[in-house]
Tab-separated table of C-alpha atoms in Angstrom:
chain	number	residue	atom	x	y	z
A	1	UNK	CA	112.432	-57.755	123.121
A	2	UNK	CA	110.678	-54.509	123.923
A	3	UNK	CA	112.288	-51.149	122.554
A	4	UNK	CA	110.930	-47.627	123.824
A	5	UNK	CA	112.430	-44.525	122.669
A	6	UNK	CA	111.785	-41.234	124.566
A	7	UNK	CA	111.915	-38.185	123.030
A	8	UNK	CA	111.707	-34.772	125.407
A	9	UNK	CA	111.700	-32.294	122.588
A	10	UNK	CA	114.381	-29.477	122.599
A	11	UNK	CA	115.622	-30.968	126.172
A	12	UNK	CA	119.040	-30.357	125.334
A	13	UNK	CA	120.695	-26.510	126.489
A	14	UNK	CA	123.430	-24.529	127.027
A	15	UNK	CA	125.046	-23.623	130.201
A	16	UNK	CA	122.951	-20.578	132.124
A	17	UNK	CA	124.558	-18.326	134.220
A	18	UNK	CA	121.218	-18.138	136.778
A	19	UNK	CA	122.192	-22.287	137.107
A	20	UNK	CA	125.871	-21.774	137.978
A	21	UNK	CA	126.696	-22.790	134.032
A	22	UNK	CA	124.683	-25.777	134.380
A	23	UNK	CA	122.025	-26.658	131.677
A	24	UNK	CA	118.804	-27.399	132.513
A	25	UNK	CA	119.220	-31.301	131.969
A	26	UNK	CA	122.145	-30.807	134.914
A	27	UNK	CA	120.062	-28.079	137.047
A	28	UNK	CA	116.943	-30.749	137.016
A	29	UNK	CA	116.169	-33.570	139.317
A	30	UNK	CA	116.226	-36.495	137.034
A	31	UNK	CA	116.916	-39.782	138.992
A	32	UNK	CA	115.738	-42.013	136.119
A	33	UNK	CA	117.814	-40.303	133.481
A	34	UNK	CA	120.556	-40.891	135.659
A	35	UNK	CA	119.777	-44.540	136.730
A	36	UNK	CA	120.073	-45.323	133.057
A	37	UNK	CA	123.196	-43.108	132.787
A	38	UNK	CA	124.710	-45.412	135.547
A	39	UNK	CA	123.721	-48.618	134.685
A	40	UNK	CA	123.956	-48.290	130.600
A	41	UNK	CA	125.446	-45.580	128.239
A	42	UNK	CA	125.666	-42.088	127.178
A	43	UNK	CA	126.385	-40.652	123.825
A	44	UNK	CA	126.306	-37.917	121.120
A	45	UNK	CA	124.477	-37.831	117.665
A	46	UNK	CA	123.743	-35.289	115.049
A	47	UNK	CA	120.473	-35.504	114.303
A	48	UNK	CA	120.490	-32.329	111.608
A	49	UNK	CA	122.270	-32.622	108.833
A	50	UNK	CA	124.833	-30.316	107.236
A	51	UNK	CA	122.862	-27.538	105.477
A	52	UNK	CA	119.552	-28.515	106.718
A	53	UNK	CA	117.121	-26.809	108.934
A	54	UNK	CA	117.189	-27.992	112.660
A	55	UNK	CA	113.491	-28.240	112.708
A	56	UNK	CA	111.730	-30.884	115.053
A	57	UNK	CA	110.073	-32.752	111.149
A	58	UNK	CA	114.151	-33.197	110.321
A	59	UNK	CA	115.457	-34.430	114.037
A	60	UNK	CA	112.194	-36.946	114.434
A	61	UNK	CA	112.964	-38.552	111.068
A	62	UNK	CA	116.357	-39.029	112.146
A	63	UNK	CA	115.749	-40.344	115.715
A	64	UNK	CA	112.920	-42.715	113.492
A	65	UNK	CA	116.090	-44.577	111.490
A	66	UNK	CA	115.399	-42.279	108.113
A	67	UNK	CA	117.906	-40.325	106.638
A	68	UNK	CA	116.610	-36.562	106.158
A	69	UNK	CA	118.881	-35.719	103.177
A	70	UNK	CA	116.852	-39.239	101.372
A	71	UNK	CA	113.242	-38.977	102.647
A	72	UNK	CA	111.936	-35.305	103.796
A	73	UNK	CA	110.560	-32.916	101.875
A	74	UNK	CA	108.648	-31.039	104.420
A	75	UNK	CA	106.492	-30.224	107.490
A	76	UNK	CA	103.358	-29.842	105.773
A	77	UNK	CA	102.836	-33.622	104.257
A	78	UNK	CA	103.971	-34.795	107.417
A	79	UNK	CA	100.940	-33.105	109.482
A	80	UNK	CA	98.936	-33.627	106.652
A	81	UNK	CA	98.887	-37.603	107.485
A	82	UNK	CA	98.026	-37.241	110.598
A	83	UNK	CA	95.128	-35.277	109.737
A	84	UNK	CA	94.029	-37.243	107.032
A	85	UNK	CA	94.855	-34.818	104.312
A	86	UNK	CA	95.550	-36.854	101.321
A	87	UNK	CA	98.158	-35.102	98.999
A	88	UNK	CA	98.167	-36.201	95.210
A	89	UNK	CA	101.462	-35.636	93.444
A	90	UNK	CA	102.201	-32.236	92.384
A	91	UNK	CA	99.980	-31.009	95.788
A	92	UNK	CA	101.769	-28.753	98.081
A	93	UNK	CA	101.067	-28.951	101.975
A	94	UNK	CA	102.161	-26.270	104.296
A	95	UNK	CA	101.924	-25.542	107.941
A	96	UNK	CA	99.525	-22.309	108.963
A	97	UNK	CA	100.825	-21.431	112.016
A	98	UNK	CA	97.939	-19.242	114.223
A	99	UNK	CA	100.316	-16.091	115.162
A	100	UNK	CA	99.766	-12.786	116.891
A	101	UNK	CA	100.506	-10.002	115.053
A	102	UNK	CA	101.029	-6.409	116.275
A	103	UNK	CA	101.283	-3.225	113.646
A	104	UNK	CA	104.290	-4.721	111.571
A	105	UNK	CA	105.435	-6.940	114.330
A	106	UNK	CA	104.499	-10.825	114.984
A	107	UNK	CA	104.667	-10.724	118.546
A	108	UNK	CA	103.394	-14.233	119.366
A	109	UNK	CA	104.151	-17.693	117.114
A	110	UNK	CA	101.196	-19.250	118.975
A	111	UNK	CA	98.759	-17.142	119.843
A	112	UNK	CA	99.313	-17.680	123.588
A	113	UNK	CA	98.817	-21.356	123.023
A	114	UNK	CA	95.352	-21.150	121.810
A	115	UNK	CA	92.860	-23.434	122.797
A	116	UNK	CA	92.011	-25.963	119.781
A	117	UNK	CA	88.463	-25.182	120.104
A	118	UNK	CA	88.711	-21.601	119.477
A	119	UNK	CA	91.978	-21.896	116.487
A	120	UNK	CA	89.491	-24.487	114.936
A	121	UNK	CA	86.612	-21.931	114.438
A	122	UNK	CA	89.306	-19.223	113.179
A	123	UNK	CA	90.661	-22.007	110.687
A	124	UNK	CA	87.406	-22.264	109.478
A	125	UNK	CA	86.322	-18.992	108.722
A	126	UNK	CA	89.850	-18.338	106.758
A	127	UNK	CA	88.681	-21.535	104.654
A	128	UNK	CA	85.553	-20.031	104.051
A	129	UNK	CA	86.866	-17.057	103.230
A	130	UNK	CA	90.019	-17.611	101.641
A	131	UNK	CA	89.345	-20.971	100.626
A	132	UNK	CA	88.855	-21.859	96.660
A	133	UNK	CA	89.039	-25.064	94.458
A	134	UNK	CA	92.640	-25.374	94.420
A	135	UNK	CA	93.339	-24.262	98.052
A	136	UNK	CA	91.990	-25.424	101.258
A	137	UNK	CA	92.688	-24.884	105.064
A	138	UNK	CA	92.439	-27.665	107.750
A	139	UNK	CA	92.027	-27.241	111.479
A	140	UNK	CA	94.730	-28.642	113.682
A	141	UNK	CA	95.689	-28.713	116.896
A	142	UNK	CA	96.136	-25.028	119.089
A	143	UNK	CA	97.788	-23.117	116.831
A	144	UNK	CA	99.544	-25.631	114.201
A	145	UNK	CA	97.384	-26.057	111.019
A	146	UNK	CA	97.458	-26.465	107.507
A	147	UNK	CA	96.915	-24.940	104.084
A	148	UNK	CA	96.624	-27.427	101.253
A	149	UNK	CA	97.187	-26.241	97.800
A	150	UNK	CA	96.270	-28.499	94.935
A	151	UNK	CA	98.678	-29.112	91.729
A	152	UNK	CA	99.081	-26.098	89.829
A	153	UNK	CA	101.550	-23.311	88.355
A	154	UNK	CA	101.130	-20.268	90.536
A	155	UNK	CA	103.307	-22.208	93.376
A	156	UNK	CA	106.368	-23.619	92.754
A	157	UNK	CA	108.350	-25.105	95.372
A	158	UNK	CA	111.594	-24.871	94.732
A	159	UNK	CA	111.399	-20.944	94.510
A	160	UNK	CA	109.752	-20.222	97.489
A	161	UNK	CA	111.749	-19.446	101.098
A	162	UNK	CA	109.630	-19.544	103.991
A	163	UNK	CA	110.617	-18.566	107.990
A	164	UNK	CA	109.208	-20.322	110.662
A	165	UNK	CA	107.241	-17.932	113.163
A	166	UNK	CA	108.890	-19.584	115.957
A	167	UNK	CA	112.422	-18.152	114.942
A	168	UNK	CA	111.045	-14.499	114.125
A	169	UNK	CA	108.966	-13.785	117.119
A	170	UNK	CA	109.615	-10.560	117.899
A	171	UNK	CA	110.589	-9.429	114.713
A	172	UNK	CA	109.405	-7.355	111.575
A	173	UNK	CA	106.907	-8.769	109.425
A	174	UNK	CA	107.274	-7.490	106.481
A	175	UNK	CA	111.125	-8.349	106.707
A	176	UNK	CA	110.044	-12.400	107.182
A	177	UNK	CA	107.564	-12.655	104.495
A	178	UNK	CA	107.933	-15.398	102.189
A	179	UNK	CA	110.239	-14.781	99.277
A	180	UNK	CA	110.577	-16.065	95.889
A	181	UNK	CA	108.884	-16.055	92.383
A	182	UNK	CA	105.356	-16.543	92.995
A	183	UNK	CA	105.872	-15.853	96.763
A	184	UNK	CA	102.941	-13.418	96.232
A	185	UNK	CA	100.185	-15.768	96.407
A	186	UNK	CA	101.524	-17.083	99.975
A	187	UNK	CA	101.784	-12.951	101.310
A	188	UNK	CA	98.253	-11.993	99.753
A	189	UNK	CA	96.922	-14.790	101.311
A	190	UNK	CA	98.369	-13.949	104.887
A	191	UNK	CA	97.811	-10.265	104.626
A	192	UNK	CA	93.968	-11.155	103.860
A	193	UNK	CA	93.843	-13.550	107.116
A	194	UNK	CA	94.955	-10.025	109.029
A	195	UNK	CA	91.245	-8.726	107.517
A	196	UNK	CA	89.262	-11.702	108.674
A	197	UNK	CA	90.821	-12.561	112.055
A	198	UNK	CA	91.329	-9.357	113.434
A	199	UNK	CA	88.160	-8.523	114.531
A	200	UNK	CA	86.777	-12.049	114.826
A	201	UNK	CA	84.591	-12.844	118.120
A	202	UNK	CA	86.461	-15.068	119.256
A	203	UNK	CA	89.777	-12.860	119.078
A	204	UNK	CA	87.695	-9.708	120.762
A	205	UNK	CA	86.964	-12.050	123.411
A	206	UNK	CA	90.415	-13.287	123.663
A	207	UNK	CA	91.525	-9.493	123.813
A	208	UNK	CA	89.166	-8.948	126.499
A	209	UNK	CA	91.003	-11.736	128.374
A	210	UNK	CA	94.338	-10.598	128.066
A	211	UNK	CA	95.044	-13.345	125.859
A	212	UNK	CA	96.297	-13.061	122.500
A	213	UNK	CA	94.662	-13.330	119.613
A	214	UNK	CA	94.937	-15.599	116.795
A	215	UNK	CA	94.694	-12.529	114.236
A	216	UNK	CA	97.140	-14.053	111.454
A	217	UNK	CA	97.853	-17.127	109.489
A	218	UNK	CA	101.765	-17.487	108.621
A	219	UNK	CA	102.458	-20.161	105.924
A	220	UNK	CA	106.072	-21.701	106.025
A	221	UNK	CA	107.166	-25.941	105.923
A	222	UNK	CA	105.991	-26.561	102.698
A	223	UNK	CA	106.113	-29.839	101.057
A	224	UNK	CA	105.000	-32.637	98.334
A	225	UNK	CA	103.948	-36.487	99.938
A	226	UNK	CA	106.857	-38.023	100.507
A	227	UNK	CA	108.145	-41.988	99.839
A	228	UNK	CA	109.347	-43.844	102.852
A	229	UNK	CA	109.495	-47.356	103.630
A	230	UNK	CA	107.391	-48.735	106.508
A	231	UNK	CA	109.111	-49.512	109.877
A	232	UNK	CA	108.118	-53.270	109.126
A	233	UNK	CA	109.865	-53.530	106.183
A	234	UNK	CA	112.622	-51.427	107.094
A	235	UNK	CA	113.250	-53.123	110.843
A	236	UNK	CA	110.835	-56.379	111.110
A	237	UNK	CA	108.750	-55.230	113.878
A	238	UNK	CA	105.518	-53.505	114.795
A	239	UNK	CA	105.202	-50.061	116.774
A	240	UNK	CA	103.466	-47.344	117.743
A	241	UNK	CA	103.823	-43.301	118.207
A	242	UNK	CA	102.776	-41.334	121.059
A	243	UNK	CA	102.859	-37.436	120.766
A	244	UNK	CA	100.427	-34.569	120.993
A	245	UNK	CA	101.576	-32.718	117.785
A	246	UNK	CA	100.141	-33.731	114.172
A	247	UNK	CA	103.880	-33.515	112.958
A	248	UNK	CA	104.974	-36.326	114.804
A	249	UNK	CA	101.446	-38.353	114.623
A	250	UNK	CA	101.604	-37.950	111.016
A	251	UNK	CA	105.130	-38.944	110.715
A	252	UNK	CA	104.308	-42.095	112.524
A	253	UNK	CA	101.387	-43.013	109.893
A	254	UNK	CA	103.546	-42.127	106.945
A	255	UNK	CA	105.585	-45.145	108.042
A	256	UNK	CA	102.862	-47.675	109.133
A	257	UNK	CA	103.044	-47.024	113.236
A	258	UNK	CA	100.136	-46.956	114.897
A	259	UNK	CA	99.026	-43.630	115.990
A	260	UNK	CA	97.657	-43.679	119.640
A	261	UNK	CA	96.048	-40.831	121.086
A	262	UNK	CA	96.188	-40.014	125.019
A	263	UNK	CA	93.431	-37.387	125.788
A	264	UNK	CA	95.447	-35.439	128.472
A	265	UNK	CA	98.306	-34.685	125.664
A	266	UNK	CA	98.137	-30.896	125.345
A	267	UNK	CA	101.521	-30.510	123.337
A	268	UNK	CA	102.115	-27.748	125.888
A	269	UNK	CA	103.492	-28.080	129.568
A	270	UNK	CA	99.902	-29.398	131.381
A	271	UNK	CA	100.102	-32.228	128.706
A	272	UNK	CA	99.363	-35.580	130.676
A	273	UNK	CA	103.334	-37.489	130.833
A	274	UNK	CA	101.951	-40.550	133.195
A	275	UNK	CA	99.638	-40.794	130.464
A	276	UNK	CA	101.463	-41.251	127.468
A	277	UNK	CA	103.638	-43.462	129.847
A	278	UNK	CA	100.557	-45.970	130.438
A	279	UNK	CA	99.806	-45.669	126.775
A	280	UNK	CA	103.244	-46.687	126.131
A	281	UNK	CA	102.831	-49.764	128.534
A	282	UNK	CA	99.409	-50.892	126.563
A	283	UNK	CA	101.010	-50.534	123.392
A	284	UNK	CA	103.962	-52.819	124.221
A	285	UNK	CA	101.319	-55.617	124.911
A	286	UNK	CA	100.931	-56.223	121.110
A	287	UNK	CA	103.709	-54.473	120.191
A	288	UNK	CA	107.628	-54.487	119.399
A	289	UNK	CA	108.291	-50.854	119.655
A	290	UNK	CA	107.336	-47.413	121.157
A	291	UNK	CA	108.217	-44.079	119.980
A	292	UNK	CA	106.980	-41.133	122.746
A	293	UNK	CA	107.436	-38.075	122.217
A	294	UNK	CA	106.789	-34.963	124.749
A	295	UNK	CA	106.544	-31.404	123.448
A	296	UNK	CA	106.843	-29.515	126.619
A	297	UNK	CA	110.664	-28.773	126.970
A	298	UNK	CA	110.797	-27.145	123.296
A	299	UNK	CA	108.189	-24.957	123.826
A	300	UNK	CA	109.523	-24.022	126.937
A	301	UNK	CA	112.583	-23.394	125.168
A	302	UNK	CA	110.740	-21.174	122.109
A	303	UNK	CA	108.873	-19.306	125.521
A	304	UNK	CA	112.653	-18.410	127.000
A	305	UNK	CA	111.353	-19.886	130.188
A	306	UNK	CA	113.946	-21.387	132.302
A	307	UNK	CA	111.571	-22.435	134.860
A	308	UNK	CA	109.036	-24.471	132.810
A	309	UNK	CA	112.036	-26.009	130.603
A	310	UNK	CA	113.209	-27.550	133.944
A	311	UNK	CA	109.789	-28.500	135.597
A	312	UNK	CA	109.199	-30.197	132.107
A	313	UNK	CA	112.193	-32.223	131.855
A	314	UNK	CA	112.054	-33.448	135.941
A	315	UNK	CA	108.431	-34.481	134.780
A	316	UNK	CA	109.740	-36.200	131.531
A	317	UNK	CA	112.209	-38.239	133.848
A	318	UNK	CA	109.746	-39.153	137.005
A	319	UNK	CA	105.985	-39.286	135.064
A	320	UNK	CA	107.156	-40.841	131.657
A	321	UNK	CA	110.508	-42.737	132.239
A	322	UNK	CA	109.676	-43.451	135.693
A	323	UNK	CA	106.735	-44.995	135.430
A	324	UNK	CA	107.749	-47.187	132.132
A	325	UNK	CA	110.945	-48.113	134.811
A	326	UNK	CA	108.550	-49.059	137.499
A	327	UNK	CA	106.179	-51.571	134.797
A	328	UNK	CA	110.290	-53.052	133.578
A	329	UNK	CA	113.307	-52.087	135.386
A	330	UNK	CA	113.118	-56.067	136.653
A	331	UNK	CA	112.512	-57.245	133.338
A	332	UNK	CA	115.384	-58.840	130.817
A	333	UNK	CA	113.556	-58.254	127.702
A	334	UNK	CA	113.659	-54.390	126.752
A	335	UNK	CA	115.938	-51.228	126.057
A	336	UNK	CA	115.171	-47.981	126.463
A	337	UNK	CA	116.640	-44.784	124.475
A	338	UNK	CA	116.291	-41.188	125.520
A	339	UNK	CA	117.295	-38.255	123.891
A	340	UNK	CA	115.702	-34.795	122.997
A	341	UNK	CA	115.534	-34.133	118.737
A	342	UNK	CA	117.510	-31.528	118.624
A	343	UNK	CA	118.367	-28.680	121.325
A	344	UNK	CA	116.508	-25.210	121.766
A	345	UNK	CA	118.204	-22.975	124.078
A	346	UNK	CA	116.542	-20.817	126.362
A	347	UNK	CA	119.069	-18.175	125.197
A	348	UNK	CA	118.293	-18.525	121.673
A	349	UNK	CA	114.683	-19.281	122.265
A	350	UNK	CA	114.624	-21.561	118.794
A	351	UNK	CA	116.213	-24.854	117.508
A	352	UNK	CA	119.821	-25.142	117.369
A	353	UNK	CA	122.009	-27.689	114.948
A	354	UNK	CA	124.275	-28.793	118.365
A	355	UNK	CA	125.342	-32.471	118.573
A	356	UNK	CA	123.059	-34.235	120.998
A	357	UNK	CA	123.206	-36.244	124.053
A	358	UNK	CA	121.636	-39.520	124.126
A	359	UNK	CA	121.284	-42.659	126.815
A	360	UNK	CA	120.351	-45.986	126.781
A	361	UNK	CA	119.762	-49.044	128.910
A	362	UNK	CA	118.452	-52.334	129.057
A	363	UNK	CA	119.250	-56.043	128.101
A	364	UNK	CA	122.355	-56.421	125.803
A	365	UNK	CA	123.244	-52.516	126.348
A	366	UNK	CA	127.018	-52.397	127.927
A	367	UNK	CA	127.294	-50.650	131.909
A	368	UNK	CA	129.308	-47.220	131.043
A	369	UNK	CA	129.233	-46.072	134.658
A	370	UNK	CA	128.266	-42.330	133.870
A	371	UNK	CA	127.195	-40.434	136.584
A	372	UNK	CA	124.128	-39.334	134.837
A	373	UNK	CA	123.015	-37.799	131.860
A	374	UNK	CA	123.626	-34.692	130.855
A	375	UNK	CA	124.947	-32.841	127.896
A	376	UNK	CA	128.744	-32.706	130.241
A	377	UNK	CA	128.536	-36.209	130.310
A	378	UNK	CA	128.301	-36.933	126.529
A	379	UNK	CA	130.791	-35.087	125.597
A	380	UNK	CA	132.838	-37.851	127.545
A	381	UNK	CA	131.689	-40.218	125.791
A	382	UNK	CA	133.165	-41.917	122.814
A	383	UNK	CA	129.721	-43.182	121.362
A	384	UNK	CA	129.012	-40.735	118.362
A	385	UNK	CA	126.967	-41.180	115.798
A	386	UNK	CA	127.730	-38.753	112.788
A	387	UNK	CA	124.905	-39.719	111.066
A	388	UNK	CA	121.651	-39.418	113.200
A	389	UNK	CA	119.464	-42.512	111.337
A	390	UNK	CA	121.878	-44.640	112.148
A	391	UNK	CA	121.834	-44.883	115.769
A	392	UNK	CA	118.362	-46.578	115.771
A	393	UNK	CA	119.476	-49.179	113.992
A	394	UNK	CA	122.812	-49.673	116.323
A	395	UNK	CA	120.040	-49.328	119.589
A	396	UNK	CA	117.641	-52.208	118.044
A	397	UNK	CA	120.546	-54.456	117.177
C-alpha cells in the first residue's frame, strides 16, 4: 500500500464577502479535491491544541502522527535539522526572520520575499558581525533563518515571550519586542542588525528596486532538540518529505524521512507543484509513504491576497493532486489524504486555531458521497478527530 498526504498550507478560510460568502477552497476550481470528496470522505480535525500556538511547526507535527503537547518544543530545532545545525542539550535554536522595518514600524515579515541569494549574504554579515563563541547565525532559505545560541545563563527559555513577525506586520516595534528576564540579549541583538543591514549594498540596491529591504533580524520560535521516535518505529514503514521550507524539511529528518529536494520549490507562489508531484511519484518507488507539503496558500493568506490564495489552491488540486491521480487513480494499492495544517484567513492575514477540513480516498477508504471538499462540507461530516495525531494513524490503518 502506498499512502500520500498533501498538505496546502493555510488552505483553509473563512467566508468572503467579494466570493458571495464562499471561502476560497469553495470559490476555486478544484476537480480533484472534489473527485476524492465524491468517491471517499470528508472530515474535521484540530490540529492545534488547546493553549498552543497555531503555528505551521505545531499543525505539521500533528498532521505527522505526533502529539504537540508530548514532542515540540520549538521552531528553531526543527529548521535547525534541516540545515544541519546540530544542537547539544542546553543549546537554544531560534528562527531569524529577515523583516523590513520602517522608523518604529515592521512593515514587511519577509522582506518582499527575498531572494535566498541576497538574505544569505545579509545572514552572513550579521554573523560576522554579531556573531561570537556562544552565538552563531545560519543562512536559510529567503527570509527564514536561524540564530543558534550555545548552552549558557544569559538565555533562559522558559522566561522569554517571543511574537512571530508574521502576526505583527504592520505594527509597532517596540510594542512586539521580546519580553522576559534576560529578553535583553535577544532586543540588543536585533536593534544592532538595524546598524548593519540598513545600509548594506545589497539593501540600497533593493531600495533602488522598489523592493524591500532585508534591514532587520527578528528572533522568535525558540527551542532545545527535541526527542521523537522515528516514523519506522512508530508506524513500520519508510517515507519521505517534500516541502520548500527548512521547518518542514527538518521536521522530516528529526523523524528519519528522507528529505527530497525539488529545485523549482520556491516556498512562495512560482514554487514548481508538478514538481514536487513527480518527486512524490519517484519516491513511492522505494517507498511506503509521502508527506508534500506546499507553502503557497499560507503565504498568500499572511499577504491578504485573495487572488493568489485561490490561484494557489486550483494549482495545489490540478499540478500536485492531479498529476499523483493521473500516475494512480486506476490503481488498488494507495490512499491519499489532503488537508491544509491549520487555516490563515485572508481577513486575519495570520494562522487561526479553527477545526480543519480534511479528505481522503483510496483502497479500504468508505464512498461518503460529498459533493466536494470544502470547509461547508466538513462541517457535515461526522468524522472528527479531537486530537489531530491521531488521524494519521486512523488514515494508515
Amino acid at each position: 500500500m502506498k499512502y500520500i498526504v498533501i498538505v496546502p498550507d493555510g488552505m483553509a478560510d473563512y467566508p468572503i464577502e467579494e466570493l458571495e460568502n464562499r471561502t476560497p477552497m469553495e470559490a476555486a476550481r478544484t476537480p480533484n479535491f472534489d473527485f476524492i470528496a465524491q468517491g471517499g470522505t470528508v472530515g474535521r480535525v484540530k490540529t492545534i491544541p488547546d493553549k498552543m500556538n497555531p503555528g505551521s511547526d505545531v499543525a505539521n507535527i500533528s498532521i505527522l502522527g505526533y502529539d504537540p503537547s508530548k514532542y515540540y518544543t520549538g521552531r528553531g530545532p526543527l529548521e535547525a535539522a534541516n540545515l544541519g545545525v546540530e544542537l547539544e542539550d542546553g543549546d537554544v535554536a531560534f528562527r531569524c526572520n529577515l523583516v523590513t522595518a520602517l522608523g518604529d514600524t515592521l512593515t514587511d515579515y519577509s522582506s518582499g520575499h527575498i531572494k535566498s541569494s541576497e538574505a544569505g549574504i545579509l545572514i552572513k554579515s550579521i554573523d560576522k558581525e554579531l556573531g561570537t563563541n556562544r552565538i552563531r547565525f545560519y543562512p536559510g532559505v529567503s527570509y527564514r533563518h536561524l540564530m543558534l545560541v550555545k548552552r549558557g545563563e544569559e538565555l533562559h527559555l522558559q522566561d522569554i515571550s517571543c511574537k512571530a513577525p508574521h502576526d505583527i506586520a504592520g505594527q509597532s516595534i517596540s510594542k512586539n519586542l521580546p519580553r522576559g528576564d534576560n529578553a535583553q540579549v535577544l532586543i540588543d541583538l536585533m536593534m544592532q542588525s538595524r546598524k548593519i543591514l540598513e545600509n548594506h549594498e545589497i539593501n540600497l540596491v533593493r531600495i533602488d528596486l522598489k523592493e524591500n529591504p532585508g534591514n532587520m533580524i527578528w528572533l522568535w520560535g525558540q527551542g532545545e532538540k527535541p526527542n521523537m521516535p522515528s516514523f519506522q518505529d512508530k508506524y513500520g514503514m519508510s517515507g519521505s518529505v517534500i516541502s520548500a521550507v527548512d521547518l518542514i524539511k527538518g521536521m522530516g529528518k528529526i523523524i528519519g524521512l528522507e528529505v527530497i529536494n525539488v529545485p523549482g520549490a520556491t516556498g512562495y507562489y512560482d514554487t514548481d507543484y508538478e514538481g514536487k508531484a513527480n518527486a512524490a511519484l519517484k519516491s513511492l518507488e522505494k517507498n511506503d509513504f509521502v508527506f508534500i507539503h506546499i507553502e503557497a496558500p499560507d503565504e498568500a493568506g499572511h499577504n491578504g491576497q485573495l487572488r493568489e490564495k485561490i490561484l494557489a489552491i486550483e494549482r495545489c488540486d490540478q499540478l500536485v493532486l492531479g498529476t499523483i491521480l493521473k500516475a494512480y487513480k486506476d490503481r488498488k494499492d494507495f490512499r491519499v489524504l489532503v488537508m491544509p495544517d491549520h487555516a490563515t484567513p485572508i481577513k486575519l492575514k495570520t494562522h487561526s486555531s479553527d477545526i480543519i477540513p480534511f479528505c481522503m480516498y483510496g483502497s479500504g477508504i468508505p464512498k461518503k458521497d460529498f459533493p466536494r471538499f470544502s470547509e461547508k462540507e466538513a462541517k457535515d461530516s461526522e468524522l472528527y478527530f479531537e486530537k489531530g495525531h491521531e488521524l494519521l494513524g486512523f488514515f494508515l490503518k
